[in-house]
Every structure is written in C-alpha cells, then in structure tokens.
Short mmCIF file of C-alpha atoms in Angstrom, two decimals:
data_model
loop_
_atom_site.label_atom_id
_atom_site.label_comp_id
_atom_site.label_asym_id
_atom_site.label_seq_id
_atom_site.Cartn_x
_atom_site.Cartn_y
_atom_site.Cartn_z
CA UNK S 1444 58.77 -73.39 14.76
CA UNK S 1445 56.20 -71.71 12.76
CA UNK S 1446 55.33 -68.98 15.09
CA UNK S 1447 59.73 -68.32 15.46
CA UNK S 1448 59.59 -67.24 11.73
CA UNK S 1449 56.49 -65.62 11.50
CA UNK S 1450 57.90 -63.24 14.53
CA UNK S 1451 61.44 -62.99 12.41
CA UNK S 1452 59.70 -61.84 9.63
CA UNK S 1453 57.04 -59.42 11.57
CA UNK S 1454 60.22 -58.03 12.87
CA UNK S 1455 62.20 -57.79 9.16
CA UNK S 1456 58.85 -55.28 8.48
CA UNK S 1457 58.87 -53.59 11.34
CA UNK S 1458 62.85 -52.75 10.70
CA UNK S 1459 62.11 -52.20 7.00
CA UNK S 1460 59.30 -49.56 7.85
CA UNK S 1461 61.79 -48.23 10.52
CA UNK S 1462 64.05 -47.18 7.86
CA UNK S 1463 61.86 -46.05 5.47
CA UNK S 1464 60.34 -43.40 7.82
CA UNK S 1465 64.29 -42.42 8.59
CA UNK S 1466 64.88 -42.43 5.03
CA UNK S 1467 62.02 -39.97 4.45
CA UNK S 1468 62.89 -37.49 7.70
CA UNK S 1469 66.69 -37.97 6.32
CA UNK S 1470 65.29 -36.72 2.93
CA UNK S 1471 63.25 -34.08 3.82
CA UNK S 1472 65.61 -32.34 6.39
CA UNK S 1473 68.16 -32.19 3.29
CA UNK S 1474 65.58 -30.79 0.92
CA UNK S 1475 63.95 -27.92 3.79
CA UNK S 1476 67.26 -26.90 3.95
CA UNK S 1477 68.36 -26.50 0.55
CA UNK S 1478 65.41 -25.07 -0.91
CA UNK S 1479 62.75 -23.82 2.09
CA UNK S 1480 59.43 -24.96 3.25
CA UNK S 1481 57.11 -22.98 1.03
CA UNK S 1482 58.98 -24.74 -2.88
CA UNK S 1483 59.63 -27.74 -0.92
CA UNK S 1484 56.93 -30.09 -2.44
CA UNK S 1485 56.23 -34.15 -1.30
CA UNK S 1486 57.81 -35.68 -4.22
CA UNK S 1487 61.17 -34.00 -4.22
CA UNK S 1488 61.50 -35.41 -0.85
CA UNK S 1489 60.22 -38.88 -1.79
CA UNK S 1490 62.80 -39.09 -4.89
CA UNK S 1491 65.86 -37.78 -2.53
CA UNK S 1492 64.89 -40.78 -0.08
CA UNK S 1493 64.79 -43.60 -2.78
CA UNK S 1494 61.77 -44.92 -1.69
CA UNK S 1495 58.46 -46.05 -3.72
CA UNK S 1496 55.97 -43.18 -4.13
CA UNK S 1497 52.85 -45.82 -2.35
CA UNK S 1498 55.15 -46.73 0.12
CA UNK S 1499 56.35 -42.57 1.75
CA UNK S 1500 52.53 -42.00 1.53
CA UNK S 1501 51.93 -45.14 4.34
CA UNK S 1502 54.33 -42.94 6.39
CA UNK S 1503 53.59 -39.72 5.96
CA UNK S 1504 50.65 -37.50 4.04
CA UNK S 1505 52.77 -34.74 3.10
CA UNK S 1506 55.51 -32.14 3.53
CA UNK S 1507 53.66 -30.75 6.77
CA UNK S 1508 53.50 -34.07 8.72
CA UNK S 1509 57.81 -34.71 7.57
CA UNK S 1510 57.93 -31.46 9.22
CA UNK S 1511 56.55 -31.61 12.42
CA UNK S 1512 58.34 -35.02 13.50
CA UNK S 1513 61.53 -32.95 12.58
CA UNK S 1514 60.40 -29.86 14.30
CA UNK S 1515 59.51 -32.34 17.52
CA UNK S 1516 63.49 -33.45 17.46
CA UNK S 1517 64.80 -29.25 17.63
CA UNK S 1518 61.67 -28.95 20.22
CA UNK S 1519 62.86 -31.67 22.61
CA UNK S 1520 66.52 -29.93 22.76
CA UNK S 1521 64.60 -26.83 23.66
CA UNK S 1522 62.64 -28.94 25.86
CA UNK S 1523 65.22 -30.32 27.81
CA UNK S 1524 66.66 -26.77 28.62
CA UNK S 1525 63.28 -25.52 30.29
CA UNK S 1526 62.78 -28.80 31.55
CA UNK S 1527 65.63 -28.83 34.04
CA UNK S 1528 64.22 -29.33 37.63
CA UNK S 1529 63.70 -25.72 39.57
CA UNK S 1530 64.21 -25.83 43.16
CA UNK S 1531 66.09 -22.61 43.97
CA UNK S 1532 66.19 -22.01 47.86
CA UNK S 1533 66.36 -18.25 47.59
CA UNK S 1534 65.33 -15.23 44.38
CA UNK S 1535 68.95 -14.97 44.00
CA UNK S 1536 69.65 -18.78 43.36
CA UNK S 1537 66.01 -18.69 41.09
CA UNK S 1538 67.16 -15.41 38.48
CA UNK S 1539 70.90 -17.78 38.39
CA UNK S 1540 68.72 -20.55 36.77
CA UNK S 1541 66.33 -18.48 34.91
CA UNK S 1542 69.26 -16.38 33.35
CA UNK S 1543 71.18 -19.78 32.54
CA UNK S 1544 68.48 -21.16 30.93
CA UNK S 1545 67.35 -18.63 29.10
CA UNK S 1546 70.91 -18.28 27.35
CA UNK S 1547 70.62 -21.86 26.51
CA UNK S 1548 67.56 -21.29 24.79
CA UNK S 1549 69.04 -18.66 22.48
CA UNK S 1550 72.24 -20.65 22.04
CA UNK S 1551 70.02 -23.27 20.98
CA UNK S 1552 68.23 -21.24 18.58
CA UNK S 1553 71.63 -19.89 16.96
CA UNK S 1554 72.59 -23.53 16.63
CA UNK S 1555 69.43 -24.62 15.42
CA UNK S 1556 68.97 -21.49 13.07
CA UNK S 1557 68.84 -23.50 9.69
CA UNK S 1558 65.34 -25.36 10.91
CA UNK S 1559 63.98 -22.95 12.66
CA UNK S 1560 64.34 -20.41 9.70
CA UNK S 1561 62.22 -23.51 7.70
CA UNK S 1562 59.89 -23.52 10.58
CA UNK S 1563 59.35 -20.14 11.21
CA UNK S 1564 58.45 -19.86 7.28
CA UNK S 1565 56.08 -22.77 8.03
CA UNK S 1566 54.24 -21.25 10.64
CA UNK S 1567 53.12 -18.58 8.32
CA UNK S 1568 51.52 -20.57 5.76
CA UNK S 1569 50.89 -23.28 7.26
CA UNK S 1570 47.95 -24.29 9.85
CA UNK S 1571 48.80 -27.84 10.61
CA UNK S 1572 52.31 -26.25 11.47
CA UNK S 1573 50.80 -22.88 13.14
CA UNK S 1574 49.08 -25.31 15.37
CA UNK S 1575 51.95 -27.54 16.47
CA UNK S 1576 53.78 -24.49 16.85
CA UNK S 1577 51.05 -23.06 19.33
CA UNK S 1578 51.08 -27.01 20.88
CA UNK S 1579 54.52 -26.52 21.34
CA UNK S 1580 54.75 -23.19 22.91
CA UNK S 1581 51.87 -24.47 25.76
CA UNK S 1582 54.54 -26.78 26.43
CA UNK S 1583 56.79 -24.24 27.27
CA UNK S 1584 54.18 -22.16 29.11
CA UNK S 1585 52.71 -24.94 30.91
CA UNK S 1586 56.29 -25.45 32.67
CA UNK S 1587 57.22 -22.03 33.50
CA UNK S 1588 53.74 -21.77 34.61
CA UNK S 1589 54.87 -25.01 37.27
CA UNK S 1590 58.41 -23.42 37.97
CA UNK S 1591 56.05 -19.96 38.84
CA UNK S 1592 53.95 -21.70 41.57
CA UNK S 1593 56.89 -23.52 43.10
CA UNK S 1594 58.54 -20.02 43.64
CA UNK S 1595 55.07 -19.00 44.81
CA UNK S 1596 54.41 -21.30 46.96
CA UNK S 1597 58.11 -21.08 48.76
CA UNK S 1598 57.68 -17.97 49.12
CA UNK S 1599 60.29 -16.78 46.68
CA UNK S 1600 57.64 -14.80 44.21
CA UNK S 1601 54.87 -12.18 44.74
CA UNK S 1602 51.99 -14.68 45.41
CA UNK S 1603 49.80 -12.13 43.98
CA UNK S 1604 50.18 -12.84 39.93
CA UNK S 1605 48.57 -15.39 38.30
CA UNK S 1606 50.82 -17.58 37.03
CA UNK S 1607 49.88 -18.80 33.80
CA UNK S 1608 49.78 -15.21 32.57
CA UNK S 1609 53.44 -14.65 33.31
CA UNK S 1610 54.64 -17.77 32.28
CA UNK S 1611 53.18 -16.55 29.23
CA UNK S 1612 54.62 -13.29 28.92
CA UNK S 1613 57.83 -14.26 29.81
CA UNK S 1614 58.04 -17.61 26.78
CA UNK S 1615 56.61 -14.78 24.78
CA UNK S 1616 59.35 -12.33 24.83
CA UNK S 1617 62.02 -15.31 24.29
CA UNK S 1618 60.14 -16.73 21.72
CA UNK S 1619 60.22 -13.35 19.91
CA UNK S 1620 64.32 -13.30 20.64
CA UNK S 1621 64.32 -17.04 20.04
CA UNK S 1622 63.27 -15.77 16.19
CA UNK S 1623 65.24 -12.70 16.13
CA UNK S 1624 68.42 -15.34 16.78
CA UNK S 1625 67.88 -17.36 13.79
CA UNK S 1626 66.79 -14.25 11.61
CA UNK S 1627 70.61 -13.09 12.54
CA UNK S 1628 68.64 -9.46 13.57
CA UNK S 1629 70.41 -9.13 16.79
CA UNK S 1630 72.95 -7.06 17.59
CA UNK S 1631 73.22 -7.63 21.17
CA UNK S 1632 75.35 -10.50 22.26
CA UNK S 1633 73.13 -13.85 23.57
CA UNK S 1634 74.30 -12.90 26.57
CA UNK S 1635 73.03 -9.60 27.14
CA UNK S 1636 69.99 -10.19 26.25
CA UNK S 1637 69.25 -13.23 28.25
CA UNK S 1638 70.78 -11.44 30.71
CA UNK S 1639 68.89 -8.64 30.71
CA UNK S 1640 65.38 -10.31 30.30
CA UNK S 1641 66.03 -12.04 33.05
CA UNK S 1642 66.73 -8.98 35.42
CA UNK S 1643 63.31 -7.06 34.20
CA UNK S 1644 61.54 -10.56 34.75
CA UNK S 1645 63.15 -11.58 38.11
CA UNK S 1646 63.61 -7.94 40.21
CA UNK S 1647 61.50 -5.57 37.80
CA UNK S 1648 62.72 -2.13 35.88
CA UNK S 1649 61.55 0.54 38.43
CA UNK S 1650 63.03 1.40 41.75
CA UNK S 1651 60.62 1.08 44.39
CA UNK S 1652 60.28 2.39 47.80
CA UNK V 1031 42.78 34.03 -16.70
CA UNK V 1032 44.31 31.20 -17.95
CA UNK V 1033 46.32 30.47 -14.75
CA UNK V 1034 43.26 30.48 -13.17
CA UNK V 1035 41.42 28.69 -15.43
CA UNK V 1036 44.62 25.93 -14.93
CA UNK V 1037 45.00 26.07 -11.55
CA UNK V 1038 41.13 25.23 -11.39
CA UNK V 1039 41.69 22.35 -13.95
CA UNK V 1040 44.47 20.99 -11.43
CA UNK V 1041 42.63 21.04 -8.38
CA UNK V 1042 40.01 19.25 -10.01
CA UNK V 1043 42.20 16.50 -11.09
CA UNK V 1044 43.74 16.21 -7.53
CA UNK V 1045 40.51 16.23 -5.96
CA UNK V 1046 39.55 13.17 -8.53
CA UNK V 1047 43.17 11.96 -7.21
CA UNK V 1048 42.01 11.44 -4.17
CA UNK V 1049 38.49 10.02 -4.22
CA UNK V 1050 40.04 7.40 -6.64
CA UNK V 1051 42.03 6.39 -3.81
CA UNK V 1052 39.73 6.82 -1.19
CA UNK V 1053 37.91 4.29 -2.90
CA UNK V 1054 39.94 1.71 -3.91
CA UNK V 1055 40.91 1.97 0.10
CA UNK V 1056 37.32 1.70 1.14
CA UNK V 1057 36.88 -0.89 -1.33
CA UNK V 1058 39.99 -3.00 -0.37
CA UNK V 1059 38.72 -3.09 3.26
CA UNK V 1060 35.12 -4.62 2.68
CA UNK V 1061 37.05 -7.07 0.59
CA UNK V 1062 39.80 -7.98 3.09
CA UNK V 1063 37.34 -8.40 5.71
CA UNK V 1064 35.01 -10.49 3.79
CA UNK V 1065 37.53 -13.07 2.80
CA UNK V 1066 40.68 -12.89 3.45
CA UNK V 1067 43.88 -11.32 2.82
CA UNK V 1068 44.97 -14.65 0.58
CA UNK V 1069 41.89 -15.49 -1.45
CA UNK V 1070 41.55 -11.72 -2.04
CA UNK V 1071 42.52 -10.16 -5.62
CA UNK V 1072 42.89 -7.22 -6.98
CA UNK V 1073 41.03 -7.00 -9.39
CA UNK V 1074 37.95 -7.96 -6.78
CA UNK V 1075 38.98 -4.97 -5.48
CA UNK V 1076 38.94 -2.65 -8.49
CA UNK V 1077 35.92 -4.06 -9.64
CA UNK V 1078 34.48 -3.41 -6.14
CA UNK V 1079 35.52 0.61 -5.87
CA UNK V 1080 33.92 0.89 -9.39
CA UNK V 1081 37.29 2.36 -10.76
CA UNK V 1082 39.09 1.54 -14.32
CA UNK V 1083 41.81 -0.69 -14.24
CA UNK V 1084 44.45 1.89 -15.17
CA UNK V 1085 43.91 4.43 -13.14
CA UNK V 1086 43.84 1.81 -9.72
CA UNK V 1087 47.21 0.56 -10.71
CA UNK V 1088 47.89 4.63 -10.84
CA UNK V 1089 47.53 4.25 -7.20
CA UNK V 1090 48.46 0.76 -5.81
CA UNK V 1091 50.53 -1.84 -7.93
CA UNK V 1092 49.26 -4.53 -5.53
CA UNK V 1093 47.07 -5.39 -3.05
CA UNK V 1094 49.70 -5.44 -0.36
CA UNK V 1095 49.93 -1.69 -0.82
CA UNK V 1096 46.87 -0.85 -0.23
CA UNK V 1097 46.95 -3.12 2.76
CA UNK V 1098 49.82 -1.26 4.22
CA UNK V 1099 48.02 1.76 3.58
CA UNK V 1100 44.93 0.40 5.99
CA UNK V 1101 47.36 -1.05 8.37
CA UNK V 1102 48.81 2.17 8.81
CA UNK V 1103 45.57 3.65 9.90
CA UNK V 1104 44.83 1.38 12.40
CA UNK V 1105 48.44 1.37 13.75
CA UNK V 1106 48.22 4.74 13.96
CA UNK V 1107 45.89 4.63 16.69
CA UNK V 1108 48.21 1.86 18.99
CA UNK V 1109 50.88 4.68 18.52
CA UNK V 1110 48.74 7.42 19.90
CA UNK V 1111 48.17 5.41 23.11
CA UNK V 1112 52.12 4.46 22.68
CA UNK V 1113 53.26 8.03 22.10
CA UNK V 1114 51.59 9.71 25.02
CA UNK V 1115 53.80 12.11 26.96
CA UNK V 1116 55.93 9.66 29.68
CA UNK V 1117 57.14 12.11 32.40
CA UNK V 1118 56.18 9.82 35.82
CA UNK V 1119 57.39 11.69 39.21
CA UNK V 1120 57.45 8.39 41.19
CA UNK V 1121 57.73 4.67 40.30
CA UNK V 1122 54.41 4.25 41.38
CA UNK V 1123 53.13 6.56 38.52
CA UNK V 1124 55.57 5.03 35.99
CA UNK V 1125 53.54 1.77 36.69
CA UNK V 1126 50.32 3.26 36.62
CA UNK V 1127 51.06 4.82 33.67
CA UNK V 1128 52.63 1.93 31.74
CA UNK V 1129 49.29 -0.12 32.90
CA UNK V 1130 46.61 1.86 31.53
CA UNK V 1131 48.88 1.81 27.93
CA UNK V 1132 49.22 -1.83 28.14
CA UNK V 1133 45.42 -2.18 28.54
CA UNK V 1134 44.61 0.59 26.22
CA UNK V 1135 46.74 -1.30 23.45
CA UNK V 1136 45.07 -4.61 24.10
CA UNK V 1137 41.62 -2.95 24.00
CA UNK V 1138 42.44 -1.35 20.61
CA UNK V 1139 43.44 -4.76 19.46
CA UNK V 1140 39.32 -6.12 20.53
CA UNK V 1141 38.19 -2.93 18.66
CA UNK V 1142 40.65 -3.66 15.35
CA UNK V 1143 39.68 -7.49 15.45
CA UNK V 1144 39.17 -8.00 11.98
CA UNK V 1145 41.74 -6.11 10.26
CA UNK V 1146 44.08 -7.31 12.57
CA UNK V 1147 43.54 -10.49 12.03
CA UNK V 1148 43.80 -9.99 7.83
CA UNK V 1149 47.46 -8.20 8.81
CA UNK V 1150 48.30 -11.58 10.85
CA UNK V 1151 47.83 -13.31 8.11
CA UNK V 1152 49.37 -11.13 5.94
CA UNK V 1153 52.39 -10.95 7.92
CA UNK V 1154 52.65 -15.02 7.59
CA UNK V 1155 52.05 -14.92 3.67
CA UNK V 1156 53.55 -11.49 2.55
CA UNK V 1157 57.41 -10.12 2.01
CA UNK V 1158 56.26 -6.67 1.90
CA UNK V 1159 53.61 -6.82 4.98
CA UNK V 1160 56.65 -8.56 7.03
CA UNK V 1161 59.13 -6.10 6.63
CA UNK V 1162 55.95 -3.25 7.09
CA UNK V 1163 54.98 -4.62 10.37
CA UNK V 1164 58.78 -4.63 11.34
CA UNK V 1165 59.01 -1.01 10.51
CA UNK V 1166 56.02 -0.63 12.85
CA UNK V 1167 57.25 -2.71 15.65
CA UNK V 1168 60.39 -0.39 15.76
CA UNK V 1169 58.32 1.94 15.88
CA UNK V 1170 57.31 1.12 19.21
CA UNK V 1171 59.96 0.05 20.28
CA UNK V 1172 62.06 3.07 19.75
CA UNK V 1173 59.33 4.95 21.97
CA UNK V 1174 59.35 2.63 24.58
CA UNK V 1175 63.06 2.83 24.51
CA UNK V 1176 62.79 6.92 25.20
CA UNK V 1177 60.55 6.44 27.52
CA UNK V 1178 63.13 3.42 29.73
CA UNK V 1179 65.72 6.12 29.24
CA UNK V 1180 63.61 9.08 31.03
CA UNK V 1181 62.76 6.86 33.83
CA UNK V 1182 66.89 6.17 34.27
CA UNK V 1183 67.86 9.65 33.25
CA UNK V 1184 65.11 10.67 36.17
CA UNK V 1185 66.78 7.78 38.53
CA UNK V 1186 63.24 5.89 38.61
CA UNK V 1187 64.22 3.12 36.53
CA UNK V 1188 67.91 0.90 37.46
CA UNK V 1189 70.34 2.11 34.95
CA UNK V 1190 72.20 -0.68 34.42
CA UNK V 1191 69.71 -2.37 31.70
CA UNK V 1192 69.91 -1.89 27.75
CA UNK V 1193 67.09 0.81 27.47
CA UNK V 1194 66.39 -0.76 23.67
CA UNK V 1195 66.63 -4.82 25.15
CA UNK V 1196 64.53 -3.81 27.86
CA UNK V 1197 61.85 -2.72 25.56
CA UNK V 1198 61.90 -5.25 22.75
CA UNK V 1199 61.29 -7.81 25.97
CA UNK V 1200 58.36 -5.94 26.59
CA UNK V 1201 56.71 -4.83 23.65
CA UNK V 1202 57.27 -8.22 22.37
CA UNK V 1203 55.21 -9.85 25.62
CA UNK V 1204 52.34 -7.02 24.40
CA UNK V 1205 52.58 -7.18 20.85
CA UNK V 1206 51.81 -11.63 21.76
CA UNK V 1207 49.35 -11.28 23.53
CA UNK V 1208 47.49 -8.80 21.30
CA UNK V 1209 47.17 -11.71 19.03
CA UNK V 1210 45.91 -13.56 21.47
CA UNK V 1211 43.40 -11.11 21.79
CA UNK V 1212 42.63 -10.81 18.23
CA UNK V 1213 42.62 -14.43 17.52
CA UNK V 1214 40.34 -14.57 20.86
CA UNK V 1215 42.84 -16.70 21.93
CA UNK V 1216 43.04 -15.53 25.94
CA UNK V 1217 41.09 -16.90 28.99
CA UNK V 1218 42.00 -13.90 31.39
CA UNK V 1219 40.87 -10.22 30.55
CA UNK V 1220 42.38 -7.49 29.12
CA UNK V 1221 42.80 -5.95 32.21
CA UNK V 1222 44.03 -9.04 34.61
CA UNK V 1223 46.24 -9.28 31.56
CA UNK V 1224 47.83 -5.74 31.47
CA UNK V 1225 47.97 -5.59 35.44
CA UNK V 1226 50.06 -8.91 35.32
CA UNK V 1227 52.16 -8.01 32.44
CA UNK V 1228 53.19 -4.37 33.84
CA UNK V 1229 53.77 -5.58 37.50
CA UNK V 1230 56.63 -8.38 36.24
CA UNK V 1231 58.02 -5.55 34.24
CA UNK V 1232 57.91 -3.02 36.62
CA UNK V 1233 58.39 -4.48 39.97
CA UNK V 1234 59.94 -7.94 39.17
CA UNK V 1235 58.41 -11.53 40.10
CA UNK V 1236 60.95 -12.46 42.97
CA UNK V 1237 61.13 -10.75 46.48
CA UNK V 1238 64.45 -9.92 47.12
CA UNK V 1239 66.41 -9.03 49.75
#
C-alpha cells in the first residue's frame, strides 16, 4: 500500500516535470519566432510559460539549451529524409532516389523556414548552437558516406574516391542551398535546384570520352 | 605661381589622407588578429594607429568598414585564382585546371587563415559584413557560371544544366571546405579535398551505362 502510493507520487511528479518542460519549449518556440534569437531572453520565455523561475532553471540553463531541443525536433524531420533505406540496383535508380531526397530536403527547408531562420542567426552568435549544428551536420555526412560506400561496394559508384570527402562536399552544397531557401533568396525552383545538384553529383558536368 | 603652390598643398593633403587611411588599416589588422572581431573596438584601432579621433572617423565609420577593406584585400588574391583565363580544349584539360584552381583556393585559405577566422566570426555577428561576404561570393559564382557557359558552348560540358545553379553548388562546396581549412578541422590533405571535389564535379560519382 505504501509502495503503491509512493509510486503514484513519483508518477505524478514525473508527469508534472514533463509538462513543465513542454510548457517551456512551447513558450520558447513562440518567443523565438516572435522576436529572434538575439533579442530573446530566458525571462521572456519563462514568463510566457507561466512557470516559476527556480523550476524553469531545473530544466534549462538558458535560451541556447531551449533552442537546441527545438532544433533537434526540426532536424529529426530532415534526418528521416536522409536516412531512408538506400539500396539502388542501378546508377539510374540511385540518381532518382538522391534527387528525390534532395528535393524533400529543400521542401522541408521551406516548411520549417521560420525556425531555421532563428537557427541560422543563432549559429552566427552562439558557440553552443554552432557546436550543435556541427553535430547535426556530421550525422547527415556520416549517413551519406554510408550510402556512398554501399554504392561503391555494389559497383555502382566509382571506387577511387574517399566517401567521407565526397559526402561532405555533397552535403555542403545542399546545406548552403537550404539556407538560401530559408532566406527566400533563391530565384530557381526547388525542383530545378535538386535536379541540377543531383545531376552534377551523380553524372558530372563534363562529357568525357 | 599661386596655382602651383595650391596644387602642391592639395597633393600634400592627399598624401596625408592616404597615409592616415593606411595607418588605420594596418592598426585594424593588428588589433583584429590580436583580439577577434567581436571584442575589438574602433577606439583600440584609432589609438594603435596614433591618429586623431575626428580624423579617423572621416575615413571609417566603424570597425565593420575597416574589416571590409581588409577582406577585399584578402579576397582579391582568391579572385585572382578564380579569374584565371579558362579556355580548355578538352574535358581532361578542364578537369586539370579546375582541380588546380580548387587546390590554389584552399592553399590560400591556409595562408590567410588568421584574417579569415576574423572574417568568419564577423559574418556571424555583423549584418554589414554578411552582406559584403555575399557580394564577394556572387562575384565568384558569376565567374564560375561564365566558365561553365564557355564549356557548354564549346560542347565540353553537358548543355542541359542551368550554369548559374551548377556554379552555386560548386562554389558552396568549396566555400564550406575553405572555412574548415581556416578552422583547421580537416583531416584530409588539401590535395585530396581538391582532387575529390573536382572529380565528382567534373565526371560524377556514378558509373553509367
């Protein structure tokens, strides 16, 4: 009986903790989008969440930590695209899937434009966010490297190139276009960008032979 | 006689102006490299230059304007690499020259590492510097587009791709690697990076047909 009641207390406390965390994250999202990263203060977020200061600081040390969790949520959608199973049977199949992934990646950039604007600003000014962004990038590059190694093993891709270096170059081009889409600086359509990048990446620019 | 004396005065004043400007730029370079962009103040630069405050502000409104001139000096060396005459007779010649340019570009990044570190930090925090960097980037991309159009006209490059979009993607990959070199984050050699990037760009990753 005592044990049961203890367990109940623990569950309730746990639930309250989860809810407080959620309130802070929802509030942070609102305040970041209303202002921007630079002008947002942790006090504004705590006030909006309607949470006590002491309680809030148990969960998050500052606005950087809040943005990191929000970034992870957004980037999870991107990782889902990047981490689709990649087992093409032919070079044409590989190209088709890569183009479709590049397009989905840029479409997500459009959908998540507002949060990614905040993220881009934060990367510029916060060391913690910059470090987090690098980790996120490395996960993409590792997955692309893995796909390239598969294509090299199966004889679809040329075997003489370092997959990690190829993957970095490919991701860099996509990342830079992602932020152009976020800033609405692109004149071409997302479809044309994805098609063009993929064509150069998979088949090259020059006609040999 | 009066005219001659006036001219002499104007020349002397002009010379003094040029020297003051030069003193401020040399001092700015020192202070930026000693501290970094964020912590540097225009007062530190003016003091180091040994120039009067009033005089200094005639030349530069603030530290952003000083960094812009220093950036232009550094980037001129990069532009010289990018703007070499490009008139390859074969795809192989094109590949060779592009690889050599990519390597020279990354070697310059190594040589100019200290100033480019300041520039990268400044891009993150200053709107003026970010805008300047975008202008510099567009000049590179315009020149690459021009080279691609040449290769398309002469039948060396595939004609179905938008040269401006190809050029952006290519420059983006090089730019991101440039900042990795600046931050000393690369594990591969500059030679291997240039070779790998160029191989994918010119001949593609996949074996077709």
